[in-house]
């Protein structure tokens, strides 16, 4: 069976393992990255280097982009030597970066003007999910196009949900980040109170994890906080980018999000003292500093 | 086998089904309740009515109290015709109310002065957990006493964790409520943004539930919010009592809990318009009102 040729734009923390999973699934792969050295390992493993998004799009059936932020996605598609310069009729463009919903909609519009198809398909699951191919994929776009992209998604994730038209994948991801942020704050506050009040925090986690207080954050970030392991599962700087988009989107929709705003402000305190590249679980350190202990 | 006689003080939403599970487990049961009619059903089912906590304690080997708040527990143990008047050497007293840790410690002291044994053992799991006998029980007290009480706990819950000395069961429960409160706020904010931005909130829940955003609250309260079902799993008024204790305890320990305080203030807005007896998932209504929609 002749598989579709896929081109990946962006071979960072997420893009690199995702590219590897696509090669594993026997997709012929092209790669482009702003920093060429970031693609070296993939090229050695058999991916073909392309000199620009435009060059990549000329050589593939499916473009997948996973870069930094909204302006990067605009640049990759609509900038000089961007994907839009070489889009062919019916080409599938899947952006998996977390960006502003309105950017997803405007890029979709540019891609479709040129006969291409656009899906916004941000992911949850972080580096480990990308490596294991167990990402949760939240897709915005037309049903038929989501169906067409399904085999590609299946190589990358364990769950793909079609959330609505373009932009709705991104909106869903923002909801995801709101939930992650507040669950994280709960775990941090519970642990700081436990520590300060002399309670054994491991006993506390054990006692509350199975019930109504339970969450992914409690199970995965709680033990890391206790072990003072702040290596990133997901980096504070990235969570802040996502929460900034969530708060902007909320404001544009006339929705106050007081809890999300609080999480964002407290994580800003981590960033202010140089902890932005630590994992989000480092939020517990901000709360400990508020309570005047380490 | 001659089972120990148990006396239950407080036959409300939690106490009544717990009493029933103890009778099911063949424990001879005495009951006392401030409002006698609340014990009528249990008495018809074979429990023996006692006219006061003191009368009850005179007739049993194990006292279990599950009443309203800290002053009620003090009253039941240390007030006129209280348990302390008739405690016998080695009698086991288990308070399962959620109260202030310092009250648990002071009542424990009074009980032990008279030769009794005290455990603070608040629970999580609500009415349904009490009925099904699947409560999570968080125990403070001496190890040997917890071991002695274990068969009783096993008749009431699916998990019993010994968290530390007296007061530590209560501290653990406060951590539990902090977690529940912030997880709840996350679900509420995510749903309000989804609704307001035109996203299908059911699709959103489906897309995010299995990943890093997942929680008991998302799975259990999210669908109720969408169905506008505000019948209590756990009542706002009770959550507010627990959060008040958590915030007091935090203040006494020099711990700011900005997220918990925010949840408490937002739930106060529910109470202010008469929604205190609804389930905590009604928090979503406060956030919707902030965003000027129902």
mmCIF file of N, CA and C in Angstrom, chain A residues 3 15 17 33 35 41 47 74 91 109 127 132 148 171 204 213 233 236 247 289 293:
data_model
loop_
_atom_site.group_PDB
_atom_site.id
_atom_site.type_symbol
_atom_site.label_atom_id
_atom_site.label_comp_id
_atom_site.label_asym_id
_atom_site.label_seq_id
_atom_site.Cartn_x
_atom_site.Cartn_y
_atom_site.Cartn_z
ATOM 1 N N UNK A 3 1.469 4.629 1.086
ATOM 2 C CA UNK A 3 0.980 5.556 2.090
ATOM 3 C C UNK A 3 1.183 6.992 1.633
ATOM 4 N N UNK A 15 7.178 17.628 18.261
ATOM 5 C CA UNK A 15 7.246 17.256 16.853
ATOM 6 C C UNK A 15 8.181 16.080 16.590
ATOM 7 N N UNK A 17 9.204 13.347 18.512
ATOM 8 C CA UNK A 17 8.655 11.991 18.744
ATOM 9 C C UNK A 17 7.426 11.691 17.886
ATOM 10 N N UNK A 33 12.352 22.481 10.042
ATOM 11 C CA UNK A 33 12.392 23.088 11.361
ATOM 12 C C UNK A 33 13.162 24.394 11.248
ATOM 13 N N UNK A 35 15.165 25.690 13.282
ATOM 14 C CA UNK A 35 16.534 25.376 13.673
ATOM 15 C C UNK A 35 16.877 24.015 13.077
ATOM 16 N N UNK A 41 18.535 14.330 13.952
ATOM 17 C CA UNK A 41 18.308 12.935 14.352
ATOM 18 C C UNK A 41 17.281 12.286 13.422
ATOM 19 N N UNK A 47 14.162 10.504 7.572
ATOM 20 C CA UNK A 47 13.283 11.588 7.105
ATOM 21 C C UNK A 47 14.036 12.455 6.101
ATOM 22 N N UNK A 74 1.139 31.346 11.759
ATOM 23 C CA UNK A 74 0.850 32.270 10.652
ATOM 24 C C UNK A 74 2.027 32.339 9.691
ATOM 25 N N UNK A 91 -4.930 19.302 -0.622
ATOM 26 C CA UNK A 91 -3.865 18.991 0.343
ATOM 27 C C UNK A 91 -4.370 19.200 1.770
ATOM 28 N N UNK A 109 -8.784 29.749 6.623
ATOM 29 C CA UNK A 109 -9.354 30.505 5.514
ATOM 30 C C UNK A 109 -8.325 30.678 4.385
ATOM 31 N N UNK A 127 5.151 15.505 26.290
ATOM 32 C CA UNK A 127 6.262 14.783 25.661
ATOM 33 C C UNK A 127 6.074 13.259 25.784
ATOM 34 N N UNK A 132 4.889 8.028 23.371
ATOM 35 C CA UNK A 132 4.165 6.755 23.440
ATOM 36 C C UNK A 132 3.070 6.656 22.379
ATOM 37 N N UNK A 148 -10.818 11.742 7.004
ATOM 38 C CA UNK A 148 -9.682 11.509 6.125
ATOM 39 C C UNK A 148 -8.357 11.504 6.901
ATOM 40 N N UNK A 171 -10.389 25.744 20.962
ATOM 41 C CA UNK A 171 -11.223 26.097 22.121
ATOM 42 C C UNK A 171 -11.245 24.961 23.141
ATOM 43 N N UNK A 204 -1.586 11.856 53.174
ATOM 44 C CA UNK A 204 -2.696 12.659 52.658
ATOM 45 C C UNK A 204 -3.030 12.255 51.227
ATOM 46 N N UNK A 213 -11.794 13.814 45.444
ATOM 47 C CA UNK A 213 -10.727 14.800 45.276
ATOM 48 C C UNK A 213 -9.765 14.394 44.160
ATOM 49 N N UNK A 233 7.100 17.886 33.074
ATOM 50 C CA UNK A 233 6.161 17.085 32.293
ATOM 51 C C UNK A 233 5.597 18.057 31.247
ATOM 52 N N UNK A 236 6.235 25.438 32.614
ATOM 53 C CA UNK A 236 5.466 26.614 33.039
ATOM 54 C C UNK A 236 5.328 27.632 31.903
ATOM 55 N N UNK A 247 -7.260 33.206 28.501
ATOM 56 C CA UNK A 247 -7.803 34.425 29.119
ATOM 57 C C UNK A 247 -8.183 35.455 28.055
ATOM 58 N N UNK A 289 6.443 29.774 49.090
ATOM 59 C CA UNK A 289 7.057 31.090 49.343
ATOM 60 C C UNK A 289 6.030 32.050 49.947
ATOM 61 N N UNK A 293 7.995 29.483 53.462
ATOM 62 C CA UNK A 293 8.901 28.336 53.687
ATOM 63 C C UNK A 293 9.269 27.707 52.360
#
